[in-house]
Coordinates of C-alpha atoms in Angstrom, one line a residue:
M21 CA -24.9 46.7 -133.2
D22 CA -24.4 48.9 -136.3
D23 CA -25.8 46.1 -138.6
F24 CA -28.9 46.0 -136.4
Y25 CA -29.6 49.8 -136.9
E26 CA -28.8 49.4 -140.7
S27 CA -31.4 46.6 -141.1
A28 CA -34.1 48.6 -139.1
P29 CA -37.0 49.6 -141.0
S30 CA -37.3 53.1 -142.4
S31 CA -39.9 55.4 -141.1
G32 CA -43.4 54.2 -141.8
G33 CA -42.1 50.7 -143.1
P34 CA -43.9 47.6 -141.9
L35 CA -42.6 46.3 -138.6
L36 CA -43.4 42.6 -139.4
S37 CA -41.5 42.6 -142.6
S38 CA -38.4 43.8 -140.8
I39 CA -38.7 41.1 -138.1
Y40 CA -38.9 38.4 -140.8
R41 CA -35.9 39.9 -142.6
L42 CA -34.2 40.0 -139.3
S43 CA -34.6 36.2 -138.8
P44 CA -36.6 33.9 -141.2
S45 CA -36.9 31.3 -138.5
F46 CA -38.7 33.8 -136.3
G47 CA -41.5 34.0 -138.8
A48 CA -41.9 30.2 -138.5
V49 CA -42.1 30.5 -134.7
L50 CA -44.5 33.2 -134.9
T51 CA -46.7 31.1 -137.3
L52 CA -46.6 28.4 -134.9
L53 CA -47.7 30.5 -132.1
L54 CA -50.6 32.1 -134.0
A55 CA -51.9 28.8 -135.6
P56 CA -53.7 27.6 -132.5
F57 CA -55.6 30.7 -132.3
A58 CA -56.5 30.6 -136.0
I59 CA -57.6 27.0 -135.5
A60 CA -59.8 27.9 -132.5
I61 CA -61.5 30.8 -134.4
A62 CA -62.2 28.6 -137.4
T63 CA -63.4 25.9 -135.1
R64 CA -65.6 28.4 -133.3
L65 CA -67.1 29.5 -136.6
L66 CA -67.8 26.2 -138.1
S67 CA -68.7 24.0 -135.0
G68 CA -72.1 25.5 -134.3
R69 CA -75.3 23.6 -135.3
P70 CA -78.7 25.3 -135.2
S71 CA -81.8 23.3 -134.4
E72 CA -83.3 22.3 -137.7
K73 CA -86.4 20.3 -138.6
V74 CA -85.7 16.8 -139.5
S75 CA -86.6 16.2 -143.1
G76 CA -90.0 14.6 -143.5
R77 CA -90.6 14.6 -140.0
N78 CA -92.0 16.8 -137.3
E79 CA -89.0 16.6 -135.0
R80 CA -86.2 18.9 -134.6
T81 CA -82.5 18.4 -134.2
V82 CA -80.8 19.7 -131.1
S83 CA -78.7 22.8 -131.5
L84 CA -75.0 22.3 -130.9
L85 CA -73.3 25.2 -129.2
P86 CA -70.1 26.3 -131.0
Y87 CA -66.8 25.5 -129.3
S88 CA -63.1 26.5 -129.9
I89 CA -61.1 23.4 -129.3
P90 CA -61.2 20.6 -131.7
V91 CA -61.7 17.0 -130.5
I92 CA -61.9 18.3 -126.8
G93 CA -65.0 20.4 -127.8
H94 CA -66.8 22.0 -124.7
A95 CA -64.7 20.2 -122.2
F96 CA -63.0 23.5 -120.9
S97 CA -65.9 25.9 -121.9
L98 CA -69.1 24.3 -120.6
D99 CA -72.0 26.5 -121.2
K100 CA -74.2 26.2 -118.2
S101 CA -76.8 28.7 -119.4
P102 CA -80.5 27.4 -119.1
H103 CA -81.5 27.1 -122.7
G104 CA -84.1 24.3 -122.1
I105 CA -82.1 21.9 -124.4
F106 CA -78.7 22.2 -126.2
A107 CA -76.0 19.9 -127.3
L108 CA -72.3 20.0 -126.3
Y109 CA -69.3 18.1 -127.8
L110 CA -67.3 16.7 -125.0
G111 CA -64.4 14.6 -125.9
S112 CA -65.5 12.4 -128.6
T113 CA -69.2 12.2 -127.5
T114 CA -72.3 14.5 -127.8
H115 CA -74.0 15.4 -124.7
N116 CA -77.7 16.7 -125.1
V117 CA -78.1 19.0 -121.9
I118 CA -81.6 19.3 -120.8
S119 CA -83.2 21.6 -118.2
D120 CA -86.8 22.2 -119.3
P121 CA -88.9 20.5 -116.8
A122 CA -91.2 18.8 -119.3
L123 CA -88.5 17.4 -121.4
V124 CA -86.6 16.2 -118.1
S125 CA -89.8 14.4 -116.9
F126 CA -90.2 12.7 -120.4
V127 CA -86.6 11.4 -120.3
M128 CA -86.9 10.1 -116.8
A129 CA -89.9 8.2 -117.7
Q130 CA -88.1 6.3 -120.4
R131 CA -87.3 2.6 -120.1
E132 CA -83.8 1.4 -119.6
S133 CA -83.8 -0.3 -123.0
V134 CA -84.2 3.3 -124.4
V135 CA -81.9 5.4 -122.2
E136 CA -79.5 3.4 -120.3
F137 CA -78.4 4.4 -116.7
A138 CA -77.1 1.0 -115.3
P139 CA -73.8 1.0 -117.1
I140 CA -73.1 4.4 -116.4
A141 CA -73.9 4.0 -112.7
W142 CA -71.6 0.9 -112.4
N143 CA -68.8 2.7 -114.1
I144 CA -68.9 5.7 -111.6
V145 CA -69.4 3.4 -108.7
Q146 CA -66.6 1.1 -109.5
K147 CA -64.1 4.1 -110.1
W148 CA -65.1 6.1 -107.3
F149 CA -65.6 3.5 -104.4
G150 CA -63.0 1.2 -105.7
F151 CA -65.2 -2.0 -106.4
P152 CA -63.3 -4.7 -107.8
K153 CA -64.4 -5.2 -111.5
S154 CA -64.9 -8.9 -110.8
S155 CA -67.9 -8.1 -108.7
K156 CA -69.9 -6.7 -111.5
T157 CA -71.5 -10.2 -112.3
K158 CA -72.6 -10.7 -108.7
Y159 CA -74.2 -7.4 -108.3
E160 CA -76.1 -7.9 -111.6
A161 CA -77.3 -11.4 -110.3
C162 CA -78.5 -9.9 -107.0
W163 CA -79.7 -6.5 -108.2
R164 CA -83.3 -7.2 -107.5
E165 CA -82.6 -8.3 -104.1
F166 CA -80.5 -5.3 -103.4
S167 CA -83.3 -3.0 -104.7
V168 CA -85.8 -4.5 -102.3
T169 CA -83.7 -3.6 -99.3
F170 CA -83.9 0.0 -100.4
S171 CA -87.6 -0.1 -99.2
H172 CA -86.2 0.4 -95.8
L173 CA -85.3 3.9 -96.9
M174 CA -88.4 4.9 -98.6
K175 CA -91.6 3.1 -97.1
E176 CA -93.3 2.5 -93.7
P177 CA -92.7 0.7 -91.4
Y178 CA -89.0 0.4 -92.4
L179 CA -88.5 4.1 -92.7
N180 CA -89.9 4.7 -89.1
Q181 CA -87.7 1.8 -87.9
L182 CA -84.6 3.7 -89.2
L183 CA -85.8 7.1 -88.1
K184 CA -86.6 6.2 -84.4
P185 CA -82.9 5.7 -83.6
T186 CA -81.8 8.7 -85.5
I187 CA -84.2 10.9 -83.6
R188 CA -83.3 9.3 -80.4
N189 CA -79.7 10.2 -81.0
L190 CA -80.6 13.8 -81.9
E191 CA -82.8 14.1 -78.8
E192 CA -79.7 13.0 -76.8
N193 CA -77.1 15.0 -78.5
I194 CA -78.6 18.3 -79.2
P195 CA -79.0 19.3 -75.5
Q196 CA -75.4 18.2 -75.0
M197 CA -74.1 19.8 -78.3
I198 CA -71.9 22.3 -76.4
S199 CA -69.9 21.2 -73.2
F200 CA -68.7 25.0 -72.5
T201 CA -65.2 23.9 -71.8
D202 CA -62.0 24.6 -73.6
S203 CA -60.6 21.2 -72.8
E204 CA -60.6 19.0 -75.8
I205 CA -60.6 15.9 -73.6
D206 CA -63.8 16.9 -72.1
Q207 CA -65.3 18.2 -75.4
Q208 CA -67.7 16.2 -77.6
P209 CA -66.2 14.9 -80.9
W210 CA -68.1 17.4 -83.1
E211 CA -67.0 20.4 -80.8
R212 CA -63.3 19.5 -81.3
W213 CA -63.7 19.4 -85.1
A214 CA -65.7 22.7 -85.0
K215 CA -62.7 24.5 -83.1
T216 CA -64.8 25.4 -80.4
S217 CA -63.5 28.0 -77.8
C218 CA -65.4 29.4 -74.8
V219 CA -66.2 33.1 -74.4
S220 CA -67.7 32.5 -71.0
D221 CA -69.3 29.7 -69.1
S222 CA -72.4 29.9 -71.1
E223 CA -71.4 31.0 -74.5
C224 CA -69.0 29.5 -77.0
E225 CA -67.6 30.4 -80.4
L226 CA -67.2 27.8 -83.1
N227 CA -67.4 26.8 -86.9
L228 CA -71.0 26.2 -87.7
M229 CA -70.5 24.0 -90.9
S230 CA -68.1 21.7 -89.1
L231 CA -70.5 21.5 -85.9
M232 CA -73.7 20.8 -88.0
R233 CA -71.9 18.3 -90.3
D234 CA -70.7 16.2 -87.6
M235 CA -73.8 16.4 -85.5
M236 CA -75.9 14.9 -88.4
G237 CA -73.2 12.2 -88.8
H238 CA -73.2 11.1 -85.1
A239 CA -77.0 10.6 -85.3
S240 CA -77.4 9.1 -88.7
V241 CA -74.4 6.6 -89.0
P242 CA -75.1 4.9 -85.6
A243 CA -78.8 4.5 -86.5
I244 CA -77.9 2.6 -89.7
F245 CA -74.6 0.8 -89.0
G246 CA -74.8 0.5 -85.1
R247 CA -72.9 2.6 -82.4
A248 CA -69.8 0.4 -82.4
L249 CA -68.6 1.3 -86.0
M250 CA -68.0 5.0 -85.0
E251 CA -66.6 4.1 -81.6
K252 CA -63.9 1.9 -83.1
Y253 CA -63.4 4.3 -85.9
P254 CA -63.8 7.8 -84.5
N255 CA -62.5 9.6 -87.5
L256 CA -64.7 7.8 -89.9
L257 CA -67.0 10.7 -90.8
H258 CA -63.9 12.7 -91.9
D259 CA -62.6 9.9 -93.9
V260 CA -65.9 9.9 -95.8
Y261 CA -65.5 13.6 -96.4
D262 CA -62.0 13.0 -97.9
L263 CA -63.3 10.3 -100.0
D264 CA -66.0 12.7 -101.2
S265 CA -63.7 15.5 -102.2
G266 CA -61.9 13.1 -104.5
F267 CA -64.8 12.3 -106.8
Y268 CA -63.3 13.8 -110.0
F269 CA -59.9 12.4 -109.2
F270 CA -61.3 8.9 -109.0
L271 CA -63.3 9.3 -112.2
M272 CA -60.2 10.4 -113.9
G273 CA -58.4 7.4 -112.5
L274 CA -55.6 9.4 -111.0
P275 CA -53.5 7.3 -108.7
A276 CA -52.6 8.2 -105.0
W277 CA -49.1 9.3 -105.8
T278 CA -50.4 12.1 -108.4
P279 CA -48.8 15.3 -107.4
W280 CA -51.9 17.2 -107.3
P281 CA -53.5 18.8 -104.0
G282 CA -56.1 16.5 -102.5
V283 CA -55.3 13.3 -104.5
M284 CA -53.6 11.4 -101.8
T285 CA -55.9 12.8 -99.1
A286 CA -58.9 11.4 -101.0
H287 CA -57.2 7.9 -101.7
V288 CA -56.4 7.7 -98.0
G289 CA -60.0 8.5 -97.1
R290 CA -61.4 5.8 -99.4
H291 CA -59.0 3.3 -97.9
Q292 CA -59.6 4.1 -94.3
T293 CA -63.4 4.0 -94.9
G294 CA -63.2 0.8 -96.7
E295 CA -61.0 -0.8 -94.0
A296 CA -63.6 0.1 -91.2
L297 CA -66.6 -1.3 -93.2
N298 CA -64.5 -4.4 -94.0
D299 CA -63.9 -4.9 -90.3
L300 CA -67.6 -4.4 -89.7
Q301 CA -68.4 -7.1 -92.4
R302 CA -66.2 -9.7 -90.7
A303 CA -67.7 -9.0 -87.5
L304 CA -71.3 -9.5 -89.0
D305 CA -69.9 -12.8 -90.5
A306 CA -68.9 -14.1 -87.2
L307 CA -72.1 -13.1 -85.8
V308 CA -74.3 -14.9 -88.3
D309 CA -72.0 -17.9 -88.4
G310 CA -72.1 -18.3 -84.7
N311 CA -68.3 -17.5 -84.3
P312 CA -66.6 -15.5 -81.6
I313 CA -66.8 -11.6 -82.2
D314 CA -64.1 -9.3 -81.2
P315 CA -65.4 -7.9 -77.8
S316 CA -64.9 -4.2 -79.2
W317 CA -67.9 -4.7 -81.3
G318 CA -70.2 -5.4 -78.5
E319 CA -73.5 -7.3 -79.4
L320 CA -74.1 -5.6 -82.7
D321 CA -77.8 -5.8 -81.9
D322 CA -78.3 -2.3 -83.0
V323 CA -77.2 -2.6 -86.6
S324 CA -80.3 -1.7 -88.7
G325 CA -82.4 -4.4 -90.5
F326 CA -81.3 -2.5 -93.8
I327 CA -77.6 -3.3 -93.4
M328 CA -78.3 -7.0 -92.0
E329 CA -80.6 -7.8 -95.3
R330 CA -77.7 -6.6 -97.4
H331 CA -75.3 -8.5 -95.4
A332 CA -77.5 -11.7 -96.0
I333 CA -77.3 -11.0 -99.9
F334 CA -73.4 -10.6 -99.5
K335 CA -73.4 -14.1 -97.9
S336 CA -75.5 -15.3 -100.8
E337 CA -78.3 -16.3 -98.4
S338 CA -81.0 -14.4 -100.2
C339 CA -79.9 -13.9 -103.8
N340 CA -81.0 -15.0 -107.4
L341 CA -77.8 -17.1 -107.6
L342 CA -79.2 -19.5 -105.2
K343 CA -82.5 -19.8 -107.1
L344 CA -80.8 -20.4 -110.5
P345 CA -79.4 -24.0 -111.6
Y346 CA -75.6 -22.9 -110.8
S347 CA -73.1 -25.7 -109.7
P348 CA -71.7 -25.5 -106.1
R349 CA -68.5 -24.3 -107.3
F350 CA -69.9 -21.5 -109.3
L351 CA -72.0 -20.3 -106.2
A352 CA -68.7 -20.6 -104.0
D353 CA -66.9 -18.4 -106.8
H354 CA -69.7 -15.9 -106.7
D355 CA -69.9 -15.3 -103.0
F356 CA -69.2 -11.7 -102.3
E357 CA -65.5 -11.2 -100.8
I358 CA -65.2 -8.8 -98.1
N359 CA -63.7 -6.1 -100.3
E360 CA -66.5 -6.6 -102.8
R361 CA -69.2 -5.6 -100.4
G362 CA -70.5 -2.2 -101.3
D363 CA -71.6 -0.6 -98.0
I364 CA -69.2 2.1 -98.6
S365 CA -71.7 3.6 -100.9
I366 CA -74.3 3.4 -98.3
L367 CA -72.2 5.0 -95.9
W368 CA -71.2 7.8 -98.2
A369 CA -74.9 8.4 -99.2
S370 CA -75.8 8.8 -95.5
V371 CA -73.0 11.3 -94.8
A372 CA -71.9 13.3 -97.7
N373 CA -75.1 15.4 -98.5
A374 CA -77.5 15.7 -95.7
N375 CA -74.7 16.4 -93.3
L376 CA -73.5 19.5 -95.4
F377 CA -77.0 20.5 -96.1
V378 CA -78.1 21.2 -92.6
Y379 CA -75.5 23.8 -92.4
W380 CA -77.0 25.6 -95.4
Q381 CA -80.5 25.4 -94.4
L382 CA -79.7 26.7 -90.8
L383 CA -77.4 29.5 -92.0
F384 CA -80.1 30.7 -94.5
I385 CA -82.7 30.7 -91.6
L386 CA -80.4 32.4 -89.3
S387 CA -79.6 35.2 -91.9
T388 CA -83.2 35.9 -92.8
P389 CA -84.5 38.7 -90.4
G390 CA -87.5 37.5 -88.4
L391 CA -87.5 33.8 -89.8
V392 CA -86.1 32.1 -86.7
D393 CA -88.9 33.5 -84.5
R394 CA -91.5 32.3 -87.1
I395 CA -90.2 28.8 -87.4
R396 CA -89.9 28.5 -83.6
E397 CA -93.5 29.4 -83.4
E398 CA -94.5 27.0 -86.0
V399 CA -92.6 24.1 -84.6
A400 CA -93.9 25.0 -81.1
G401 CA -97.5 24.4 -82.5
A402 CA -98.8 28.0 -82.9
E403 CA -100.0 29.3 -86.3
D404 CA -98.4 32.4 -87.8
E405 CA -100.4 35.2 -89.6
R406 CA -100.2 33.4 -92.8
G407 CA -101.6 30.1 -91.6
A408 CA -98.4 28.3 -91.4
G409 CA -98.4 25.6 -88.7
H410 CA -101.7 23.8 -87.8
G411 CA -101.7 24.7 -84.2
A412 CA -102.0 21.0 -83.0
G413 CA -99.3 20.6 -80.3
P414 CA -95.4 21.1 -80.6
S415 CA -93.5 19.2 -83.2
V416 CA -90.4 19.8 -81.1
A417 CA -90.7 20.5 -77.3
V418 CA -88.1 21.5 -74.7
T419 CA -89.1 20.2 -71.4
K420 CA -88.3 21.7 -67.7
P421 CA -85.3 19.8 -66.3
V422 CA -85.5 17.8 -63.1
S423 CA -83.7 19.7 -60.3
I424 CA -82.5 18.4 -56.9
G425 CA -81.5 21.3 -54.6
S426 CA -79.0 23.4 -56.6
I427 CA -78.3 20.4 -59.1
S428 CA -80.2 20.5 -62.3
E429 CA -79.9 18.3 -65.3
S430 CA -80.1 19.7 -68.9
P431 CA -83.5 20.4 -70.3
K432 CA -85.0 17.5 -72.3
L433 CA -85.8 17.6 -76.1
K434 CA -88.6 15.9 -77.7
I435 CA -88.8 15.7 -81.5
S436 CA -91.8 14.6 -83.6
H437 CA -90.6 13.9 -87.1
E438 CA -94.2 13.2 -88.3
G439 CA -95.2 16.7 -86.8
L440 CA -92.3 18.3 -88.7
L441 CA -93.3 16.7 -91.9
K442 CA -97.0 17.4 -91.7
K443 CA -97.4 20.5 -89.4
C444 CA -94.5 22.7 -90.4
P445 CA -94.8 24.0 -94.0
L446 CA -92.7 27.0 -93.6
L447 CA -89.9 24.9 -92.1
K448 CA -90.4 22.5 -95.1
S449 CA -90.3 25.4 -97.5
T450 CA -87.1 26.5 -96.3
Y451 CA -85.6 23.0 -96.7
L452 CA -86.8 23.0 -100.3
E453 CA -85.5 26.5 -100.9
A454 CA -82.0 25.7 -99.4
L455 CA -82.0 22.5 -101.5
R456 CA -82.8 24.6 -104.7
M457 CA -80.0 27.0 -103.9
T458 CA -77.2 24.6 -103.0
D459 CA -78.0 21.2 -104.6
Q460 CA -76.3 20.6 -107.8
P461 CA -77.2 17.0 -108.8
W462 CA -76.7 15.7 -112.4
S463 CA -78.4 12.8 -114.3
V464 CA -76.7 11.1 -117.2
R465 CA -78.2 8.6 -119.6
K466 CA -76.7 6.9 -122.7
V467 CA -79.1 6.6 -125.5
A468 CA -79.6 3.1 -126.6
Q469 CA -81.7 3.7 -129.5
D470 CA -82.9 6.8 -131.5
V471 CA -85.5 8.5 -129.4
V472 CA -87.7 11.3 -129.8
I473 CA -88.3 13.5 -126.7
K474 CA -91.3 15.6 -126.3
G475 CA -92.1 18.6 -124.1
D476 CA -95.4 19.7 -122.7
K477 CA -97.9 17.4 -124.2
K478 CA -100.8 20.0 -123.5
D479 CA -99.0 22.5 -125.6
I480 CA -99.3 21.6 -129.4
S481 CA -96.6 24.1 -130.3
S482 CA -94.1 22.4 -127.9
P483 CA -91.3 21.1 -130.1
S484 CA -90.0 17.4 -130.1
F485 CA -86.4 16.6 -130.5
L486 CA -84.5 13.6 -132.2
I487 CA -81.6 12.3 -130.2
H488 CA -79.5 9.6 -131.8
K489 CA -78.3 6.2 -130.5
G490 CA -74.9 6.5 -128.9
E491 CA -75.2 10.1 -127.7
Y492 CA -75.7 11.0 -124.1
I493 CA -78.5 12.9 -122.3
T494 CA -77.2 15.0 -119.5
I495 CA -79.5 16.8 -117.0
P496 CA -77.8 19.2 -114.6
H497 CA -80.9 19.9 -112.4
D498 CA -79.3 22.9 -111.0
L499 CA -79.7 24.8 -114.4
H500 CA -83.5 24.6 -114.0
M501 CA -83.4 25.4 -110.3
R502 CA -81.5 28.6 -110.9
D503 CA -83.5 29.6 -114.0
P504 CA -85.2 33.0 -113.7
K505 CA -88.0 31.8 -116.2
Y506 CA -89.3 29.6 -113.5
F507 CA -88.0 31.3 -110.1
K508 CA -88.1 34.9 -109.5
D509 CA -84.7 36.2 -108.1
P510 CA -83.2 32.8 -108.2
E511 CA -80.0 33.9 -106.4
K512 CA -82.2 35.1 -103.4
F513 CA -83.3 33.0 -100.5
D514 CA -87.1 33.1 -100.3
P515 CA -88.4 31.1 -97.3
E516 CA -91.9 31.1 -98.7
R517 CA -91.1 30.2 -102.4
F518 CA -92.4 26.7 -102.1
L519 CA -95.6 27.5 -99.9
V520 CA -98.9 26.8 -101.6
Q521 CA -102.3 27.5 -100.2
N522 CA -104.8 24.6 -99.8
G523 CA -108.4 24.7 -100.5
D524 CA -109.2 24.8 -96.8
G525 CA -107.0 27.9 -96.4
T526 CA -104.1 26.1 -94.8
L527 CA -100.5 26.1 -96.2
S528 CA -98.3 23.2 -97.4
A529 CA -94.9 23.1 -99.0
N530 CA -94.8 21.8 -102.5
A531 CA -91.5 21.0 -104.5
K532 CA -93.1 22.0 -107.7
T533 CA -90.7 21.4 -110.6
I534 CA -87.4 21.0 -108.8
R535 CA -85.6 17.7 -108.8
P536 CA -82.9 17.9 -106.1
F537 CA -82.8 14.3 -105.7
G538 CA -82.5 13.5 -109.5
G539 CA -85.1 11.4 -111.1
G540 CA -86.0 7.8 -112.6
P541 CA -83.9 4.9 -111.4
S542 CA -81.1 7.2 -110.2
M543 CA -83.3 9.3 -107.9
C544 CA -81.9 9.2 -104.5
Q545 CA -83.5 6.3 -102.6
G546 CA -82.8 7.9 -99.3
R547 CA -84.5 11.3 -99.9
A548 CA -87.5 10.5 -97.4
L549 CA -85.0 9.7 -94.7
A550 CA -82.8 12.6 -95.5
E551 CA -85.6 15.1 -95.4
A552 CA -86.8 13.9 -92.0
E553 CA -83.3 13.8 -90.5
C554 CA -82.6 17.4 -91.7
L555 CA -85.8 18.9 -90.5
A556 CA -85.4 17.3 -87.1
L557 CA -81.8 18.5 -86.6
V558 CA -82.4 22.1 -87.8
A559 CA -85.6 22.5 -85.8
G560 CA -84.2 21.0 -82.7
V561 CA -81.0 23.3 -82.7
L562 CA -83.2 26.4 -83.3
M563 CA -85.6 25.5 -80.4
F564 CA -82.7 24.7 -78.0
W565 CA -79.9 27.2 -78.9
D566 CA -79.4 30.9 -79.7
I567 CA -76.9 31.4 -82.5
E568 CA -75.2 34.8 -83.6
P569 CA -72.6 35.6 -85.9
A570 CA -69.2 35.9 -84.3
D571 CA -68.4 39.2 -85.9
K572 CA -71.5 41.1 -85.2
N573 CA -70.2 44.2 -87.2
A574 CA -69.9 42.1 -90.4
G575 CA -73.2 40.2 -89.8
W576 CA -74.3 37.0 -91.4
V577 CA -72.2 36.3 -94.6
I578 CA -73.3 33.7 -97.1
P579 CA -70.1 31.9 -98.3
K580 CA -69.6 31.4 -101.9
Q581 CA -70.4 27.7 -103.0
V582 CA -67.9 25.1 -104.2
K583 CA -69.3 22.5 -106.4
T584 CA -69.1 18.8 -105.0
T585 CA -70.9 15.7 -105.9
A586 CA -74.2 17.2 -105.0
I587 CA -74.5 19.6 -102.1
S588 CA -72.2 22.6 -102.6
R589 CA -69.4 23.0 -100.1
P590 CA -68.9 26.6 -98.6
A591 CA -65.7 28.3 -99.7
H592 CA -65.1 29.1 -96.0
D593 CA -66.8 28.2 -92.7
T594 CA -69.1 30.4 -90.7
R595 CA -67.8 31.4 -87.2
V596 CA -70.8 31.9 -84.7
R597 CA -71.4 32.3 -81.1
I598 CA -73.8 30.0 -79.5
K599 CA -75.6 29.6 -76.1
R600 CA -78.6 27.9 -74.6
R601 CA -81.9 29.6 -74.9
R602 CA -83.4 31.1 -71.9
F603 CA -86.9 29.3 -71.2
D604 CA -89.6 30.5 -69.0
W605 CA -90.8 27.4 -67.3
G606 CA -93.4 29.2 -65.2
A607 CA -94.2 27.9 -61.8

C-alpha cells in the first residue's frame, strides 16, 4: 500500500504517465481498446466519396456516404435519408440507393440483360421458402408458363373469377363477424385469435389487428386454394404469419436451433405451411390422375383456375420441357416433386401483406375525425361537398333482414367491387395514403454491365449517373414515399392526398409517384386483386359495424411501426369495442 502512494504522481503530474509506470502491460491493453475507435474515425474520414463528373463524359459518379467500420461498411449504420441517389458499402459490395422517382422509373424500365433481377429473386425465394436447389432448372424451363398464369391476378375475366368468391366470402363473414358470446367453442376463429370478450349482448371488446388480419385471410385463401385447405389446417394463417416473421432469419441461413427469439417459431411456421400445401398437391395429383381422394378434401371443385393451371405445370402437362427434344428419362427427372412445388410463395403473397394492411387503413380512417361518415356516404352512393362519390347507387348495401314473428336473421350485405373501384375516390385515396405510410417495399437489381441512369428527360439540368458492372441498385420505395420534398407533412395521414379533380369536375384517386408494389418485373402481380379485396373488406366493415377505442379516455392511438417484408407490423395491437350499426329500415 505504501509503494502505491510513493508511485503516485505529484500534484499536477500527468495521470496517464503514472498509469503506464504502474503497469507497462496496461498501456498495451489501453492501446488495444483505443485502436478500434481510431480505426473507425480514420475510416470515417477517408471512406466518403463525393459525386464527381466522369473524365471526358457528361455523367457523374454516385456519391459514397462515409462509414466507420472497414469491410462491413454501412451494414450497421444504413443511412435512410432521402438524398435521391447515394451509394452505400455493405459487406464487400456497393449498393447504389435510389429514391428519386425519375431515376427509379429509368432503372425499372431497363432490360434484364442490363440490370438483373431473376438471380436475386431466386436466391431470396430459395432461402426464404426453402425450395430445393435442384428445382431451379425446372422453374427456369417453365418460367414462361408460370408467368402466363399470373394473368389470373391482373386481367379480366380471370381477375373477376378470383374476386367473386372472395367478395362472396366477405358478404357472408362480415355480418357474422362477431357472435357476441364469450364461449370460444361458439366463437368464429378470427374472434378467438382477437381475444374477444363480451361487454354486453350487443357489444364486444377485441384486438382490431388480429380480427382484420384473419377476416381477410378467411375470405381470400379459400377463394384461391378452396375451402378444404383451411378446414383441414385451421392454424394455417398463423403458420404463414410465423413464416413471414422469419424473413431475415432465413436470408441469413439461421438453422432452427439458433438460440435467438423467433427463429424456431419461423422454421416451424414454414414447415407447417409446407406440409399443408404438400398435402393439397397430393390431393390434386389424385384428382387429375383419377385416383381416390382423401374424403376430407371433398370434391376440390372450388380450387381456383389459377392454382389448377400451376398444378398442371408442376405435373409437366403444360411446360416448355414437353416442347423441347428431351429424352423421356430427362422429362421424368425434371417433373416437379411435391416439395418442389412453389405454391407456398403464392399463399404467402395472398396472406402476408393485404391481411395486415386492412388493419392500418381501417385504423387511420377510424382515427380521423369525420372521415367514417364521409366514406359511408360515398360508399352508399351519395356525393359529398367535394364531389367525391358519383351518386350512382350504393357500392356496399346493407339490406333489411327477413323476420318471422320475433325471430329475425342478420341483415344482408352486398358488395360491388366495381363500384368501390370506380365510384369511391375518397375510399381509394385512403387506401393509397395508408399504403404510403405503412408499406416499405424494396427493389434490388444487380448491374450486369456498366449503365448510365438518367433523371427527368425534360429537365436538361438533370444529371446522369454512371453505375459499374457488379454493383447493386437498391430502391427502398419508402424513402420517396416519406420524402417531404414530394409529400407535405409525410408523417401525417391525409385522406385527400391522392384525390385529383378531373376535367368534368369529378374526383378520382391517383397514385402519382408512389410505388407501393415495387416496379418492373418484380412489381407485385397481385396488386389489382389486393386493392379490390382491401377496399371491399374495409368498406363492408364500416357499413355494418360501429367501432370505438376500448379506452375512450386515451382515444385512438396509432402504434409505432415495426418493419417486416413489406407492410409494417404494429408494435402493439389496438383494443376496440365493436357493435352492429343501427339501421333505419323505414316501413
